[in-house]
Short mmCIF file of N, CA and C and ligand atoms in Angstrom, two decimals:
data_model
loop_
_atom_site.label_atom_id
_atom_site.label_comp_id
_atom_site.label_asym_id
_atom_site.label_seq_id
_atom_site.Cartn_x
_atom_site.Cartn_y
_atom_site.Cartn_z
N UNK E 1 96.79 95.24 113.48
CA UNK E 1 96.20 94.79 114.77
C UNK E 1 97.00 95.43 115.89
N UNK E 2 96.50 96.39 116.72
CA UNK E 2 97.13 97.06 117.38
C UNK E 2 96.99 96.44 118.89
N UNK E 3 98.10 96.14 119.71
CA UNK E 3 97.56 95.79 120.92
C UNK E 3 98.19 95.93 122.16
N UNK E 4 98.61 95.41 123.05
CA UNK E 4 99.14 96.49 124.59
C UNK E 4 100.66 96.09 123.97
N UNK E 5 101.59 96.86 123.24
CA UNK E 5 103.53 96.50 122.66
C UNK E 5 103.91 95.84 124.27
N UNK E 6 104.37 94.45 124.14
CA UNK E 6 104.89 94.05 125.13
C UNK E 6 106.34 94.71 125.12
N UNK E 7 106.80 94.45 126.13
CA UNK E 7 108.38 94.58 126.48
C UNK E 7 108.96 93.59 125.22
N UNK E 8 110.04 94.49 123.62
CA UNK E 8 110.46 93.84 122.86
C UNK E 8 111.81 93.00 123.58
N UNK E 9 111.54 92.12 124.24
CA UNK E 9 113.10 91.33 124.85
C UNK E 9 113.60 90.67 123.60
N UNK E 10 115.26 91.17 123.05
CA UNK E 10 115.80 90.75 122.12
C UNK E 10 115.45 89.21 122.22
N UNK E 11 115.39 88.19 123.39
CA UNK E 11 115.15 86.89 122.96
C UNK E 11 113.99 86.49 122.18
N UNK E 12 112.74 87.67 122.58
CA UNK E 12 111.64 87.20 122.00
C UNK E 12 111.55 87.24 120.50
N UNK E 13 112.52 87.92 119.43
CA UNK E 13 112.48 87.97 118.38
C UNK E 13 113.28 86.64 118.18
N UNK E 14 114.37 86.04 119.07
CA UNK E 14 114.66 84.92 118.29
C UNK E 14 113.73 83.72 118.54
N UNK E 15 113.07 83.81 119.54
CA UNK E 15 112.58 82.97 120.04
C UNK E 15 111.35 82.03 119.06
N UNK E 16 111.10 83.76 118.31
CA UNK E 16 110.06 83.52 118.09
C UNK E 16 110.16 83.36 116.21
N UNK E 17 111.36 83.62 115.91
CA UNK E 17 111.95 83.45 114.89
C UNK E 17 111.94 82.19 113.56
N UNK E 18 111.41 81.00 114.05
CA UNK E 18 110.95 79.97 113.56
C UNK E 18 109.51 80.20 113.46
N UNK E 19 108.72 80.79 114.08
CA UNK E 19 107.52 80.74 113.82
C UNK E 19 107.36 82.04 112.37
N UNK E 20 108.22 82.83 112.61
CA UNK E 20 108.22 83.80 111.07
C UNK E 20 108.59 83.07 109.63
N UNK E 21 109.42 81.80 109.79
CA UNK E 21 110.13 81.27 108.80
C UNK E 21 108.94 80.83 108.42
N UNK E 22 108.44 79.75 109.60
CA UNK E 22 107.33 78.93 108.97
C UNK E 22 105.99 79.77 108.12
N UNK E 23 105.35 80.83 108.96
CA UNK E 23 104.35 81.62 108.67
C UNK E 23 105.01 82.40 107.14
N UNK E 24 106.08 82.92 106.94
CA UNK E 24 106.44 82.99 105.55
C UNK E 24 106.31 81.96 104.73
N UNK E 25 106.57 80.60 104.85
CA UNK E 25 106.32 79.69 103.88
C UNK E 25 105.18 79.56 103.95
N UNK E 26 104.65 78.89 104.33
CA UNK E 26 102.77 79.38 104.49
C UNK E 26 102.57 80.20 103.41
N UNK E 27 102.48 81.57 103.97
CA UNK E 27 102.02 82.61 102.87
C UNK E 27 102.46 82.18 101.40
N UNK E 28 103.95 81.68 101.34
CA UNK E 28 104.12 81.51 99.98
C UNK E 28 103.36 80.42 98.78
N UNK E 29 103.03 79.21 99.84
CA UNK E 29 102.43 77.78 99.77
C UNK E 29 101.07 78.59 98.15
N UNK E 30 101.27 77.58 97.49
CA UNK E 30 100.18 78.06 95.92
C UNK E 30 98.92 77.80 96.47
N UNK E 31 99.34 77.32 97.65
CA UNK E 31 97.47 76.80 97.73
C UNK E 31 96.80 78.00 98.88
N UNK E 32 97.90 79.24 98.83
CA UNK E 32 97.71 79.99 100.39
C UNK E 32 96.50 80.79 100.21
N UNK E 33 96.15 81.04 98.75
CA UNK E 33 95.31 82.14 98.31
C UNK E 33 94.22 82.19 99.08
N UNK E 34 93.08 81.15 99.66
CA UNK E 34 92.17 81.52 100.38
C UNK E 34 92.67 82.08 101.94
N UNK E 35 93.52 81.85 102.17
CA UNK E 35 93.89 82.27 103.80
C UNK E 35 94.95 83.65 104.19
N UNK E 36 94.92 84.14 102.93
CA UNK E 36 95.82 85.24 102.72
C UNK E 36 95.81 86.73 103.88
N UNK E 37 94.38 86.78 103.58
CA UNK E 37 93.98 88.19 104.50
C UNK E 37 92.26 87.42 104.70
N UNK E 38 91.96 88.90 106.08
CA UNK E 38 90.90 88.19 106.62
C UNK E 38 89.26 87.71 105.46
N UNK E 39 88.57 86.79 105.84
CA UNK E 39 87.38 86.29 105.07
C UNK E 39 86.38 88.21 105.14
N UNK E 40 86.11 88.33 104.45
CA UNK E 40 84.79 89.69 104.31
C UNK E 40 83.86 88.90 104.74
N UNK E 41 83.57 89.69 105.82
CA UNK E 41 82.24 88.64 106.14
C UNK E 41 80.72 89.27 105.75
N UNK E 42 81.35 90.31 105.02
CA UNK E 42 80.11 90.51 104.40
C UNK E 42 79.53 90.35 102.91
N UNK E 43 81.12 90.15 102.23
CA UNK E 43 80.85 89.44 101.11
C UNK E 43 80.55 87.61 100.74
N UNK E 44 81.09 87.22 102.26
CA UNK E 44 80.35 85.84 102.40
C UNK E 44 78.94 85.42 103.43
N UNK E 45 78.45 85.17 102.27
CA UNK E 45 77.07 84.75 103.49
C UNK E 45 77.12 83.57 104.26
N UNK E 46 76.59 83.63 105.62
CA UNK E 46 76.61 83.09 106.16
C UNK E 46 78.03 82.54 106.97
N UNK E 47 79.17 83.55 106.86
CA UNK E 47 80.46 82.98 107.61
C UNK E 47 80.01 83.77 108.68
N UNK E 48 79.97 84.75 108.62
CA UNK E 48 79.97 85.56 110.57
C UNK E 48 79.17 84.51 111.09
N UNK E 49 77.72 84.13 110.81
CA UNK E 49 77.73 83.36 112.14
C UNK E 49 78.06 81.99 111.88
N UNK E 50 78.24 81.15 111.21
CA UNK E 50 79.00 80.01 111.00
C UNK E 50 80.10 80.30 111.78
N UNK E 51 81.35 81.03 111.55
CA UNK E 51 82.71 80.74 112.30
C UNK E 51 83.14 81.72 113.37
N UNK E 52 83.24 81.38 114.78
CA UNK E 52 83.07 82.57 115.52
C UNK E 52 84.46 82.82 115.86
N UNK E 53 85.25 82.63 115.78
CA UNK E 53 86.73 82.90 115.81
C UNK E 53 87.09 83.11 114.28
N UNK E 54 87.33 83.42 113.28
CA UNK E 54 87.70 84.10 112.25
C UNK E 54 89.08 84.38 112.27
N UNK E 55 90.27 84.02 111.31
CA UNK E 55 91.48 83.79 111.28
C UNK E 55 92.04 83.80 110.44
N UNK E 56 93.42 84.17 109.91
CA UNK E 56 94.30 84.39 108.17
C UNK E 56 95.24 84.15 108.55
N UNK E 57 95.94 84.35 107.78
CA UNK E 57 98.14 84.24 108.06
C UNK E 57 98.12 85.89 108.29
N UNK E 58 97.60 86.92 107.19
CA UNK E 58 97.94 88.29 107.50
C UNK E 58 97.70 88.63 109.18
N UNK E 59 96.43 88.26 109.06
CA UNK E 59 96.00 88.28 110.96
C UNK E 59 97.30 87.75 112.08
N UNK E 60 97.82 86.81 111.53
CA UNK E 60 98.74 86.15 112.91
C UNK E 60 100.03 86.44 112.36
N UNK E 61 100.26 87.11 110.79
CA UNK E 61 101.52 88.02 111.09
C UNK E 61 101.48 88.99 112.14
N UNK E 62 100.28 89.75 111.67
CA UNK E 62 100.23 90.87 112.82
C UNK E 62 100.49 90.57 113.86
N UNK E 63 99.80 89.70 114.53
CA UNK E 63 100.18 89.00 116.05
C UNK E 63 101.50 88.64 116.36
N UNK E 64 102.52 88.19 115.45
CA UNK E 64 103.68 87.79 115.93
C UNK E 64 104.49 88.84 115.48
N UNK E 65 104.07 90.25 114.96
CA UNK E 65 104.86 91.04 114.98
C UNK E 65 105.17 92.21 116.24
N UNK E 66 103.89 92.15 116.25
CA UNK E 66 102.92 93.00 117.70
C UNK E 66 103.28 92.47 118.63
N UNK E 67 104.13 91.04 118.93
CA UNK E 67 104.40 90.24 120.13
C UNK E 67 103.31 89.85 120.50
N UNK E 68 102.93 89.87 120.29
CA UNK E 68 101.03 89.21 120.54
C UNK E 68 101.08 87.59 121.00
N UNK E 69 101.94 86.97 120.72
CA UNK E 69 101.96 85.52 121.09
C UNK E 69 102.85 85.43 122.40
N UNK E 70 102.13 84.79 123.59
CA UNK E 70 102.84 84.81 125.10
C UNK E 70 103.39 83.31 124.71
N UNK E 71 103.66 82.35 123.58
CA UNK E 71 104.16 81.26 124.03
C UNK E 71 104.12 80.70 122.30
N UNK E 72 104.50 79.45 122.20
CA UNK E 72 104.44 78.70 121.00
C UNK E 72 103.27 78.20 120.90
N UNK E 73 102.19 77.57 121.82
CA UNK E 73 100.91 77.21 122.30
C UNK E 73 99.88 78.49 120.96
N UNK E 74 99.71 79.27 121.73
CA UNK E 74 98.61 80.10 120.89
C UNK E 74 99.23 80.72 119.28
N UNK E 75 100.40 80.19 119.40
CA UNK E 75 100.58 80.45 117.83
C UNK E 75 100.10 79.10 116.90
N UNK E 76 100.38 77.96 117.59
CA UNK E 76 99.69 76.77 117.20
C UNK E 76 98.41 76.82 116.65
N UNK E 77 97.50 77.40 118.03
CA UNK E 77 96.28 77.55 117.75
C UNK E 77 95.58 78.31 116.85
N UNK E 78 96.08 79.15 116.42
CA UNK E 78 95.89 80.41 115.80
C UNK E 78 96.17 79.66 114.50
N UNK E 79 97.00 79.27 113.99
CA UNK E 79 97.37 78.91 112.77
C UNK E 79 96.23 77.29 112.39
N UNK E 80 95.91 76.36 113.21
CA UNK E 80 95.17 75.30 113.12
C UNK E 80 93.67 75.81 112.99
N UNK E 81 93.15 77.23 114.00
CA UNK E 81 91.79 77.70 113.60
C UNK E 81 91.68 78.23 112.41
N UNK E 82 92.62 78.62 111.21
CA UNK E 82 92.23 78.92 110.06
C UNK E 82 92.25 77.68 109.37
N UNK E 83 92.91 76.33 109.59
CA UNK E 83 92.50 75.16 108.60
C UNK E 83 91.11 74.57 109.85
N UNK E 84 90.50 74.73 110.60
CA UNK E 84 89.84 74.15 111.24
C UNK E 84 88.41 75.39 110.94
N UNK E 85 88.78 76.41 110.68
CA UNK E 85 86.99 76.85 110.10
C UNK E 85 86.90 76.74 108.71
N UNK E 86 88.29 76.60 107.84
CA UNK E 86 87.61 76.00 106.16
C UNK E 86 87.27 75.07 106.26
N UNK E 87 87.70 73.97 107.15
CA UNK E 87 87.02 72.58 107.04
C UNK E 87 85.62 72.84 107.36
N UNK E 88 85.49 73.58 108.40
CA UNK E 88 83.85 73.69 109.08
C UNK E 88 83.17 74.06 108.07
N UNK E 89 83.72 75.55 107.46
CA UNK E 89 82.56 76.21 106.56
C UNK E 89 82.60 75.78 104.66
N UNK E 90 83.53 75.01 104.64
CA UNK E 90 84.11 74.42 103.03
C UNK E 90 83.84 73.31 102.80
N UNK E 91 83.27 72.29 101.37
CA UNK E 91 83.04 71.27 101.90
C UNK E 91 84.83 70.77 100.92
N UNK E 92 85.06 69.42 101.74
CA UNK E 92 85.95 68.50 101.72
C UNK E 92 86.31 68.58 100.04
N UNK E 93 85.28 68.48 99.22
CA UNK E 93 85.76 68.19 97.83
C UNK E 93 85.68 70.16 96.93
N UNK E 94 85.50 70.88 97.87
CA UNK E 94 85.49 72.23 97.40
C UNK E 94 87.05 72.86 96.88
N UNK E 95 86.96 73.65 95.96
CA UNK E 95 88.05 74.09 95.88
C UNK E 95 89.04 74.86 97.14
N UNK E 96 88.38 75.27 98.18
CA UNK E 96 88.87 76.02 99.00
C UNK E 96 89.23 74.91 99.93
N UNK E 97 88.03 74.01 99.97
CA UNK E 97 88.10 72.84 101.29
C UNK E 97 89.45 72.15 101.02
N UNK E 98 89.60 71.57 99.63
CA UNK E 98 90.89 71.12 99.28
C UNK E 98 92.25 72.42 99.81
N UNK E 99 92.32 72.86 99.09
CA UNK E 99 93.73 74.22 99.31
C UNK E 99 93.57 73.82 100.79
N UNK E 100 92.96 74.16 102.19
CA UNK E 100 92.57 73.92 103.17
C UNK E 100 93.95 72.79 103.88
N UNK E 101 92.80 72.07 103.45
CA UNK E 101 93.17 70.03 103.54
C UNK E 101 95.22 70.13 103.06
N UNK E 102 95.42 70.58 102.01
CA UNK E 102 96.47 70.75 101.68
C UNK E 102 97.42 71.60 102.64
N UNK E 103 96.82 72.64 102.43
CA UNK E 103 97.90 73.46 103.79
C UNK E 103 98.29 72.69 104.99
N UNK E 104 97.07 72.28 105.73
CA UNK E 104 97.13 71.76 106.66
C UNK E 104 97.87 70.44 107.18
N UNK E 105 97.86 69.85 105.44
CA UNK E 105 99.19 69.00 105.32
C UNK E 105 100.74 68.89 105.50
N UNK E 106 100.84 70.56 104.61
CA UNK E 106 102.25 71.61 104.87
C UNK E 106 102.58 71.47 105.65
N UNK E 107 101.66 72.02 106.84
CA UNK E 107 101.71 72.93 107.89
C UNK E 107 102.31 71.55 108.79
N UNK E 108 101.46 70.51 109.13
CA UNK E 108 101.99 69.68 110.01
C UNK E 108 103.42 68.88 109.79
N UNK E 109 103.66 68.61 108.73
CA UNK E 109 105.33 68.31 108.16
C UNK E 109 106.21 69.65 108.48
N UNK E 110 105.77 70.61 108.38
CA UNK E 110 106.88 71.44 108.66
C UNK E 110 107.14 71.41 109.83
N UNK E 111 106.13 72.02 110.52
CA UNK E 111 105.74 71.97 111.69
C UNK E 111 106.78 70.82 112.72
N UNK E 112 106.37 70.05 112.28
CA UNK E 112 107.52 68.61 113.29
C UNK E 112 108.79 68.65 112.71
N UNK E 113 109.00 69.50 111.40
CA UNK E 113 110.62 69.10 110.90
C UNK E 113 111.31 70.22 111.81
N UNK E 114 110.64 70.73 112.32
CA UNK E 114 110.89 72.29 113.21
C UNK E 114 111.67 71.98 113.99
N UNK E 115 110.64 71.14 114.96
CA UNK E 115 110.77 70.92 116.36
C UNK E 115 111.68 69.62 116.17
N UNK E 116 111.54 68.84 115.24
CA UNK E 116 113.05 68.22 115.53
C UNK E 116 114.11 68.54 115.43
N UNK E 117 114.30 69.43 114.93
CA UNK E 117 115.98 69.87 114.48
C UNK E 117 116.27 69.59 115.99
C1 6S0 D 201 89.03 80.71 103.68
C2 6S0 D 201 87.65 80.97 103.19
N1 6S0 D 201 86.66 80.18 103.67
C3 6S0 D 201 85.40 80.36 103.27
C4 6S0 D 201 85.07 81.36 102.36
C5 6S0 D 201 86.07 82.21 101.86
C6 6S0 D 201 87.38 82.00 102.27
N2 6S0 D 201 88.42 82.78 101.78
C7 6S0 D 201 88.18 84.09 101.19
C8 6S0 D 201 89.47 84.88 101.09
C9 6S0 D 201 87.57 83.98 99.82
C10 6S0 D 201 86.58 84.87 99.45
N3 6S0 D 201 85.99 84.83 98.25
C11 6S0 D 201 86.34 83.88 97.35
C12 6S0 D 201 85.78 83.72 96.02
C13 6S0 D 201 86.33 82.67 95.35
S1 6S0 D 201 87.53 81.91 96.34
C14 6S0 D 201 87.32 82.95 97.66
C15 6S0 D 201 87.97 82.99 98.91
#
């Protein structure tokens, strides 16, 4: 994902440095397999127009490598729209909908064990 290289300010790598830890565990999580790299939207029917924002972990590595994130805010978001279109397009008792449901479980425990330290 190529996009305008911000100014690399050494703080922004630490800054942003918890959000790599977390997004590595993620990826590692057994249940990561559906969210790995982006959905083919042409090998799934009916996702292009079902989900109009479209989202992975590979996708928002790119972004937080690229500096692509101006804040902790849209990295949030970014990471909640990939458990928020399997819920949309997966159902609840699906194999994917579950993995989903699960991450999203991860994600919010880690997530606050973060920000409390
Ligand atoms: C997250 C998601 N939501 C809806 C549809 C697909 C996907 N994931 C893709 C990778 C995918 C694409 N194809 C398959 C086939 C079996 S599991 C699986 C997963």
């Amino acid at each position: 994902v190529s996009c305008a290289k911000r100014a690399k300010t050494p703080n922004s790598e630490l800054l942003f440095l918890p959000f790599r830890v977390l997004l590595a565990e993620l990826e590692a999580h057994q249940d990561a397999w559906p969210f790995l790299s982006p959905v083919k939207l042409k090998s799934v029917p009916g996702y292009r127009k079902v989900i109009k924002k479209p989202m992975d972990f590979f996708t928002i590595k790119e972004k937080l490598i690229n500096n692509m994130y101006l804040n902790q805010e849209n990295f949030i978001i970014d990471v909640n729209l990939v458990f928020d279109n399997c819920q949309k397009f997966n159902e609840d008792d699906s194999e994917i909908g579950q993995a989903g449901h699960r991450m999203k479980r991860f994600f919010d425990k880690r997530w606050t064990e973060l920000l409390r330290k």
